[in-house]
mmCIF file of C-alpha atoms in Angstrom:
data_model
loop_
_atom_site.group_PDB
_atom_site.id
_atom_site.type_symbol
_atom_site.label_atom_id
_atom_site.label_comp_id
_atom_site.label_asym_id
_atom_site.label_seq_id
_atom_site.Cartn_x
_atom_site.Cartn_y
_atom_site.Cartn_z
ATOM 1 C CA UNK A 1 42.621 7.143 -62.919
ATOM 2 C CA UNK A 2 44.984 9.603 -62.327
ATOM 3 C CA UNK A 3 46.040 10.273 -58.524
ATOM 4 C CA UNK A 4 45.063 13.607 -58.315
ATOM 5 C CA UNK A 5 45.476 13.620 -54.405
ATOM 6 C CA UNK A 6 48.440 13.390 -51.972
ATOM 7 C CA UNK A 7 48.981 10.117 -50.158
ATOM 8 C CA UNK A 8 48.859 11.854 -46.830
ATOM 9 C CA UNK A 9 45.545 13.196 -46.220
ATOM 10 C CA UNK A 10 47.229 16.038 -44.442
ATOM 11 C CA UNK A 11 44.035 18.343 -44.716
ATOM 12 C CA UNK A 12 41.631 15.728 -43.102
ATOM 13 C CA UNK A 13 44.091 15.061 -40.204
ATOM 14 C CA UNK A 14 44.295 18.541 -39.227
ATOM 15 C CA UNK A 15 40.443 18.758 -39.368
ATOM 16 C CA UNK A 16 40.184 15.901 -36.756
ATOM 17 C CA UNK A 17 43.068 17.668 -34.835
ATOM 18 C CA UNK A 18 41.098 20.919 -34.856
ATOM 19 C CA UNK A 19 38.058 18.815 -33.943
ATOM 20 C CA UNK A 20 39.146 16.978 -30.964
ATOM 21 C CA UNK A 21 40.730 20.400 -29.513
ATOM 22 C CA UNK A 22 37.498 22.078 -29.660
ATOM 23 C CA UNK A 23 35.564 19.169 -28.417
ATOM 24 C CA UNK A 24 38.358 19.189 -25.601
ATOM 25 C CA UNK A 25 38.179 22.990 -25.057
ATOM 26 C CA UNK A 26 34.571 22.835 -24.382
ATOM 27 C CA UNK A 27 34.643 20.267 -21.907
ATOM 28 C CA UNK A 28 37.465 22.169 -20.247
ATOM 29 C CA UNK A 29 35.248 25.303 -20.386
ATOM 30 C CA UNK A 30 32.350 23.447 -18.505
ATOM 31 C CA UNK A 31 34.419 23.044 -15.596
ATOM 32 C CA UNK A 32 35.696 26.141 -15.282
ATOM 33 C CA UNK A 33 34.004 28.764 -12.765
ATOM 34 C CA UNK A 34 32.652 31.100 -15.289
ATOM 35 C CA UNK A 35 28.808 32.165 -15.228
ATOM 36 C CA UNK A 36 26.445 29.958 -17.023
ATOM 37 C CA UNK A 37 26.024 32.390 -19.957
ATOM 38 C CA UNK A 38 29.605 33.084 -20.407
ATOM 39 C CA UNK A 39 30.272 29.281 -20.759
ATOM 40 C CA UNK A 40 27.258 28.748 -23.391
ATOM 41 C CA UNK A 41 28.428 31.610 -25.706
ATOM 42 C CA UNK A 42 32.252 30.287 -25.430
ATOM 43 C CA UNK A 43 31.105 26.722 -26.397
ATOM 44 C CA UNK A 44 28.675 27.857 -28.336
ATOM 45 C CA UNK A 45 31.138 29.359 -30.595
ATOM 46 C CA UNK A 46 33.155 26.699 -30.756
ATOM 47 C CA UNK A 47 30.359 24.228 -31.830
ATOM 48 C CA UNK A 48 29.748 26.627 -34.602
ATOM 49 C CA UNK A 49 33.531 26.600 -35.375
ATOM 50 C CA UNK A 50 33.789 22.960 -35.801
ATOM 51 C CA UNK A 51 30.504 22.563 -37.725
ATOM 52 C CA UNK A 52 32.685 25.041 -39.954
ATOM 53 C CA UNK A 53 35.589 22.702 -40.094
ATOM 54 C CA UNK A 54 33.252 20.029 -40.637
ATOM 55 C CA UNK A 55 31.800 21.699 -43.652
ATOM 56 C CA UNK A 56 34.808 22.637 -44.856
ATOM 57 C CA UNK A 57 37.610 20.143 -44.482
ATOM 58 C CA UNK A 58 35.174 17.077 -44.886
ATOM 59 C CA UNK A 59 32.426 17.523 -46.957
ATOM 60 C CA UNK A 60 34.200 19.868 -49.086
ATOM 61 C CA UNK A 61 31.331 22.019 -49.338
ATOM 62 C CA UNK A 62 32.939 24.296 -51.608
ATOM 63 C CA UNK A 63 34.394 22.091 -54.170
ATOM 64 C CA UNK A 64 33.096 21.489 -57.780
ATOM 65 C CA UNK A 65 30.946 23.426 -60.118
ATOM 66 C CA UNK A 66 28.079 24.189 -57.619
ATOM 67 C CA UNK A 67 30.577 25.115 -54.745
ATOM 68 C CA UNK A 68 29.186 28.134 -54.525
ATOM 69 C CA UNK A 69 25.830 27.282 -55.201
ATOM 70 C CA UNK A 70 26.187 24.701 -52.259
ATOM 71 C CA UNK A 71 27.849 27.691 -49.608
ATOM 72 C CA UNK A 72 24.713 29.806 -50.409
ATOM 73 C CA UNK A 73 22.156 26.931 -49.729
ATOM 74 C CA UNK A 74 23.853 25.867 -46.484
ATOM 75 C CA UNK A 75 24.553 29.559 -45.552
ATOM 76 C CA UNK A 76 20.739 30.370 -46.151
ATOM 77 C CA UNK A 77 19.667 27.070 -44.338
ATOM 78 C CA UNK A 78 21.563 28.128 -41.241
ATOM 79 C CA UNK A 79 20.198 31.542 -41.422
ATOM 80 C CA UNK A 80 16.585 30.429 -41.346
ATOM 81 C CA UNK A 81 17.831 27.242 -38.270
ATOM 82 C CA UNK A 82 18.994 30.654 -36.743
ATOM 83 C CA UNK A 83 15.824 32.551 -36.952
ATOM 84 C CA UNK A 84 13.494 29.363 -35.916
ATOM 85 C CA UNK A 85 15.681 28.910 -32.728
ATOM 86 C CA UNK A 86 16.763 32.285 -31.586
ATOM 87 C CA UNK A 87 12.882 33.300 -32.535
ATOM 88 C CA UNK A 88 10.980 30.473 -31.077
ATOM 89 C CA UNK A 89 13.409 31.313 -27.699
ATOM 90 C CA UNK A 90 12.681 35.150 -27.838
ATOM 91 C CA UNK A 91 8.752 34.871 -28.203
ATOM 92 C CA UNK A 92 8.257 31.923 -25.749
ATOM 93 C CA UNK A 93 10.509 33.510 -23.026
ATOM 94 C CA UNK A 94 8.991 37.510 -23.244
ATOM 95 C CA UNK A 95 5.531 39.079 -23.562
ATOM 96 C CA UNK A 96 2.510 37.243 -22.950
ATOM 97 C CA UNK A 97 4.252 34.218 -22.331
ATOM 98 C CA UNK A 98 6.483 35.404 -19.619
ATOM 99 C CA UNK A 99 3.708 37.856 -18.118
ATOM 100 C CA UNK A 100 0.475 35.879 -18.004
ATOM 101 C CA UNK B 1 34.000 11.497 -70.514
ATOM 102 C CA UNK B 2 35.366 13.681 -67.652
ATOM 103 C CA UNK B 3 33.715 17.019 -67.753
ATOM 104 C CA UNK B 4 36.221 18.439 -65.513
ATOM 105 C CA UNK B 5 39.790 17.209 -65.618
ATOM 106 C CA UNK B 6 40.845 18.215 -62.060
ATOM 107 C CA UNK B 7 37.631 17.243 -60.592
ATOM 108 C CA UNK B 8 37.679 13.646 -59.131
ATOM 109 C CA UNK B 9 35.686 10.673 -60.381
ATOM 110 C CA UNK B 10 32.683 11.559 -58.479
ATOM 111 C CA UNK B 11 31.591 14.840 -60.067
ATOM 112 C CA UNK B 12 32.513 12.961 -63.699
ATOM 113 C CA UNK B 13 28.905 13.056 -65.522
ATOM 114 C CA UNK B 14 26.385 15.627 -65.442
ATOM 115 C CA UNK B 15 23.687 13.321 -63.639
ATOM 116 C CA UNK B 16 26.742 13.179 -60.540
ATOM 117 C CA UNK B 17 27.059 16.680 -60.098
ATOM 118 C CA UNK B 18 23.297 17.147 -60.310
ATOM 119 C CA UNK B 19 22.739 14.084 -57.678
ATOM 120 C CA UNK B 20 25.584 15.800 -55.575
ATOM 121 C CA UNK B 21 23.840 19.194 -55.563
ATOM 122 C CA UNK B 22 20.820 17.945 -54.588
ATOM 123 C CA UNK B 23 21.943 16.289 -51.730
ATOM 124 C CA UNK B 24 23.207 19.578 -50.596
ATOM 125 C CA UNK B 25 20.077 21.009 -50.975
ATOM 126 C CA UNK B 26 18.560 18.101 -49.107
ATOM 127 C CA UNK B 27 21.154 18.695 -46.071
ATOM 128 C CA UNK B 28 19.860 22.206 -46.033
ATOM 129 C CA UNK B 29 16.383 20.808 -45.499
ATOM 130 C CA UNK B 30 17.688 18.604 -42.939
ATOM 131 C CA UNK B 31 19.591 21.791 -41.175
ATOM 132 C CA UNK B 32 15.751 23.274 -40.715
ATOM 133 C CA UNK B 33 14.095 19.816 -39.492
ATOM 134 C CA UNK B 34 16.950 19.811 -36.514
ATOM 135 C CA UNK B 35 16.445 23.636 -35.866
ATOM 136 C CA UNK B 36 12.729 22.866 -35.387
ATOM 137 C CA UNK B 37 13.423 20.302 -32.930
ATOM 138 C CA UNK B 38 16.419 21.941 -31.176
ATOM 139 C CA UNK B 39 14.002 25.097 -30.613
ATOM 140 C CA UNK B 40 11.239 22.823 -29.190
ATOM 141 C CA UNK B 41 13.934 21.346 -26.880
ATOM 142 C CA UNK B 42 15.249 24.908 -26.155
ATOM 143 C CA UNK B 43 11.940 26.264 -25.305
ATOM 144 C CA UNK B 44 10.798 23.199 -23.193
ATOM 145 C CA UNK B 45 14.029 22.352 -21.411
ATOM 146 C CA UNK B 46 12.418 23.432 -18.136
ATOM 147 C CA UNK B 47 9.792 22.340 -17.931
ATOM 148 C CA UNK B 48 10.424 19.142 -15.834
ATOM 149 C CA UNK B 49 6.919 18.956 -14.733
ATOM 150 C CA UNK B 50 8.436 17.330 -11.336
ATOM 151 C CA UNK B 51 10.338 14.581 -13.177
ATOM 152 C CA UNK B 52 14.464 14.472 -13.754
ATOM 153 C CA UNK B 53 16.316 17.605 -15.016
ATOM 154 C CA UNK B 54 18.824 17.110 -17.262
ATOM 155 C CA UNK B 55 21.441 17.547 -14.643
ATOM 156 C CA UNK B 56 20.186 14.412 -12.900
ATOM 157 C CA UNK B 57 20.216 12.058 -15.665
ATOM 158 C CA UNK B 58 22.818 13.150 -17.684
ATOM 159 C CA UNK B 59 26.360 11.529 -17.022
ATOM 160 C CA UNK B 60 29.258 13.354 -18.591
ATOM 161 C CA UNK B 61 31.616 10.722 -19.261
ATOM 162 C CA UNK B 62 29.423 8.574 -21.276
ATOM 163 C CA UNK B 63 28.341 11.825 -23.360
ATOM 164 C CA UNK B 64 32.027 12.197 -24.199
ATOM 165 C CA UNK B 65 32.636 9.012 -25.201
ATOM 166 C CA UNK B 66 29.613 9.297 -27.815
ATOM 167 C CA UNK B 67 31.241 12.567 -28.838
ATOM 168 C CA UNK B 68 34.837 10.862 -29.432
ATOM 169 C CA UNK B 69 33.175 7.979 -31.226
ATOM 170 C CA UNK B 70 30.736 10.576 -33.791
ATOM 171 C CA UNK B 71 33.931 12.546 -34.196
ATOM 172 C CA UNK B 72 36.033 9.677 -35.063
ATOM 173 C CA UNK B 73 33.778 8.301 -37.358
ATOM 174 C CA UNK B 74 33.204 11.592 -39.411
ATOM 175 C CA UNK B 75 37.186 11.420 -39.938
ATOM 176 C CA UNK B 76 37.966 7.866 -40.906
ATOM 177 C CA UNK B 77 34.729 8.501 -43.470
ATOM 178 C CA UNK B 78 37.045 11.128 -44.779
ATOM 179 C CA UNK B 79 39.844 9.040 -44.826
ATOM 180 C CA UNK B 80 37.571 6.753 -46.577
ATOM 181 C CA UNK B 81 36.917 9.285 -49.537
ATOM 182 C CA UNK B 82 40.497 10.030 -49.588
ATOM 183 C CA UNK B 83 41.479 6.721 -50.393
ATOM 184 C CA UNK B 84 38.676 6.390 -52.977
ATOM 185 C CA UNK B 85 40.008 9.928 -54.571
ATOM 186 C CA UNK B 86 43.390 7.678 -54.765
ATOM 187 C CA UNK B 87 41.353 4.777 -56.503
ATOM 188 C CA UNK B 88 42.009 2.613 -53.704
ATOM 189 C CA UNK B 89 39.218 0.251 -53.296
ATOM 190 C CA UNK B 90 40.537 -1.722 -50.336
ATOM 191 C CA UNK B 91 41.706 1.290 -48.661
ATOM 192 C CA UNK B 92 37.977 2.604 -49.211
ATOM 193 C CA UNK B 93 36.064 -0.229 -47.656
ATOM 194 C CA UNK B 94 38.566 -0.640 -44.848
ATOM 195 C CA UNK B 95 37.628 2.763 -43.634
ATOM 196 C CA UNK B 96 34.302 2.646 -44.441
ATOM 197 C CA UNK B 97 33.789 -0.555 -42.298
ATOM 198 C CA UNK B 98 35.929 1.089 -39.273
ATOM 199 C CA UNK B 99 33.054 4.086 -40.074
ATOM 200 C CA UNK B 100 30.128 1.674 -39.297
ATOM 201 C CA UNK B 101 31.988 0.109 -36.555
ATOM 202 C CA UNK B 102 32.222 3.323 -34.665
ATOM 203 C CA UNK B 103 28.554 4.410 -35.837
ATOM 204 C CA UNK B 104 27.407 1.159 -34.119
ATOM 205 C CA UNK B 105 29.682 1.974 -31.032
ATOM 206 C CA UNK B 106 27.829 5.055 -30.694
ATOM 207 C CA UNK B 107 24.503 3.597 -31.469
ATOM 208 C CA UNK B 108 25.065 0.892 -28.607
ATOM 209 C CA UNK B 109 26.121 3.986 -26.145
ATOM 210 C CA UNK B 110 22.847 5.805 -27.020
ATOM 211 C CA UNK B 111 20.531 2.919 -26.604
ATOM 212 C CA UNK B 112 21.937 1.858 -23.494
ATOM 213 C CA UNK B 113 21.424 5.216 -22.343
ATOM 214 C CA UNK B 114 17.830 5.583 -23.049
ATOM 215 C CA UNK B 115 17.411 2.502 -21.587
ATOM 216 C CA UNK B 116 19.026 3.769 -18.389
ATOM 217 C CA UNK B 117 17.038 6.820 -18.451
ATOM 218 C CA UNK B 118 13.833 4.640 -18.513
ATOM 219 C CA UNK B 119 14.779 2.610 -15.845
ATOM 220 C CA UNK B 120 15.068 5.452 -13.633
ATOM 221 C CA UNK B 121 11.334 6.690 -14.632
ATOM 222 C CA UNK B 122 12.745 9.301 -16.999
ATOM 223 C CA UNK B 123 10.550 8.178 -19.962
ATOM 224 C CA UNK B 124 8.870 10.484 -23.001
ATOM 225 C CA UNK B 125 5.593 10.690 -21.122
ATOM 226 C CA UNK B 126 7.412 12.164 -18.034
ATOM 227 C CA UNK B 127 8.039 15.748 -18.979
ATOM 228 C CA UNK B 128 8.008 18.237 -21.690
ATOM 229 C CA UNK B 129 11.696 18.505 -21.467
ATOM 230 C CA UNK B 130 12.283 14.721 -21.448
ATOM 231 C CA UNK B 131 9.732 14.962 -24.690
ATOM 232 C CA UNK B 132 11.593 17.273 -26.254
ATOM 233 C CA UNK B 133 14.466 15.530 -25.276
ATOM 234 C CA UNK B 134 14.159 11.954 -26.459
ATOM 235 C CA UNK B 135 12.242 13.305 -30.209
ATOM 236 C CA UNK B 136 15.776 15.333 -30.885
ATOM 237 C CA UNK B 137 18.143 12.777 -29.584
ATOM 238 C CA UNK B 138 15.632 10.023 -30.925
ATOM 239 C CA UNK B 139 15.633 11.559 -34.341
ATOM 240 C CA UNK B 140 19.607 11.966 -34.423
ATOM 241 C CA UNK B 141 19.987 8.597 -33.569
ATOM 242 C CA UNK B 142 17.449 7.253 -36.079
ATOM 243 C CA UNK B 143 19.156 9.422 -38.715
ATOM 244 C CA UNK B 144 22.514 7.281 -37.487
ATOM 245 C CA UNK B 145 20.775 3.984 -37.816
ATOM 246 C CA UNK B 146 19.498 4.777 -41.358
ATOM 247 C CA UNK B 147 23.142 5.537 -42.098
ATOM 248 C CA UNK B 148 24.396 2.380 -40.937
ATOM 249 C CA UNK B 149 22.181 0.395 -43.154
ATOM 250 C CA UNK B 150 22.683 2.737 -46.254
ATOM 251 C CA UNK B 151 26.498 1.841 -45.561
ATOM 252 C CA UNK B 152 25.966 -1.650 -45.583
ATOM 253 C CA UNK B 153 23.692 -1.746 -48.658
ATOM 254 C CA UNK B 154 26.750 0.608 -50.483
ATOM 255 C CA UNK B 155 29.572 -1.660 -49.230
ATOM 256 C CA UNK B 156 28.158 -4.825 -50.747
ATOM 257 C CA UNK B 157 27.946 -2.433 -54.106
ATOM 258 C CA UNK B 158 31.434 -1.636 -53.703
ATOM 259 C CA UNK B 159 32.569 -5.253 -53.214
ATOM 260 C CA UNK B 160 30.756 -6.086 -56.089
ATOM 261 C CA UNK B 161 31.286 -3.165 -58.530
ATOM 262 C CA UNK B 162 34.538 -1.515 -57.317
ATOM 263 C CA UNK B 163 34.863 2.249 -57.665
ATOM 264 C CA UNK B 164 32.863 3.353 -60.672
ATOM 265 C CA UNK B 165 31.761 6.687 -61.453
ATOM 266 C CA UNK B 166 27.917 5.751 -60.202
ATOM 267 C CA UNK B 167 29.617 4.234 -56.863
ATOM 268 C CA UNK B 168 31.873 6.887 -56.299
ATOM 269 C CA UNK B 169 29.211 9.358 -56.398
ATOM 270 C CA UNK B 170 27.122 7.262 -54.156
ATOM 271 C CA UNK B 171 29.929 6.971 -51.639
ATOM 272 C CA UNK B 172 30.787 10.620 -51.758
ATOM 273 C CA UNK B 173 26.912 11.502 -51.223
ATOM 274 C CA UNK B 174 26.884 9.033 -48.060
ATOM 275 C CA UNK B 175 29.879 10.901 -46.673
ATOM 276 C CA UNK B 176 28.297 13.962 -46.822
ATOM 277 C CA UNK B 177 25.391 12.603 -44.537
ATOM 278 C CA UNK B 178 27.579 11.090 -42.236
ATOM 279 C CA UNK B 179 29.419 14.047 -41.704
ATOM 280 C CA UNK B 180 26.195 16.070 -41.524
ATOM 281 C CA UNK B 181 25.343 13.519 -38.625
ATOM 282 C CA UNK B 182 28.539 14.645 -36.663
ATOM 283 C CA UNK B 183 27.515 18.414 -37.242
ATOM 284 C CA UNK B 184 24.172 17.931 -35.721
ATOM 285 C CA UNK B 185 25.994 15.948 -32.789
ATOM 286 C CA UNK B 186 28.235 18.643 -31.686
ATOM 287 C CA UNK B 187 25.202 21.005 -31.457
ATOM 288 C CA UNK B 188 23.238 18.395 -29.040
ATOM 289 C CA UNK B 189 26.594 17.591 -27.446
ATOM 290 C CA UNK B 190 27.116 21.593 -26.597
ATOM 291 C CA UNK B 191 23.295 22.722 -26.317
ATOM 292 C CA UNK B 192 21.666 19.493 -24.835
ATOM 293 C CA UNK B 193 24.200 17.979 -22.520
ATOM 294 C CA UNK B 194 26.987 20.430 -21.311
ATOM 295 C CA UNK B 195 24.184 23.215 -21.070
ATOM 296 C CA UNK B 196 22.027 20.595 -19.327
ATOM 297 C CA UNK B 197 24.957 19.437 -16.984
ATOM 298 C CA UNK B 198 25.804 23.548 -16.317
#
């Protein structure tokens, strides 16, 4: 088999570096004096960004002939997940649930 | 034999391509599965029914250790695939073993954490918050446990058969699974632990 890769796994090391930085950043933000909702928005954004790093740099999501199908599938799943989570919180914290 | 000259060995047959695509679709379903558990947790988080809240039982230091163990194992797993693509069997198995050791370390921490909670009187039956918490964390932990068993079997197969199109495909698929577990953990770390401790 021909060697298609470079010997040094630069992409993976960079991905790992980014993941560490974002995890540490999340921990730093956690200890700051911002209000909880501001902190939650920041660390939430960091989590989503870190998930993207994993998907693209470690999982090679857009690689191969089905790269585009993989991407569409995952984006669709994430959309469904967001609807389930945000929708549940919305429905169960407003309307009747909040005023019985 | 090879259908695409620039693609790695694990994509070399039609069957392999389809299996990898199929696994991505499975991961899509897993995202939705975990989203329902996250939704349940987010809704029930404040219903502590007189029992302990997250901020009473979570320990930041332990959570950070767990996070770094899993994060590093995800990285070593990507290094294993890198070695596989360089056709280096020894490197592949070495990194897979390191990945497994880190996974076991994570599991050890998590089981200890659960035992600790139960001793503090925070069981699954205590409150809606803890039911949702143990369901979400337990499902993730069960996935990690399954991953370790799967990895063990795969390493045995790699030792016996070496890197072939079939074992390369199997190894690539388990790497997807392992990275996915880390992705789920990032969200548990953020929206369960950090949010709970705020």
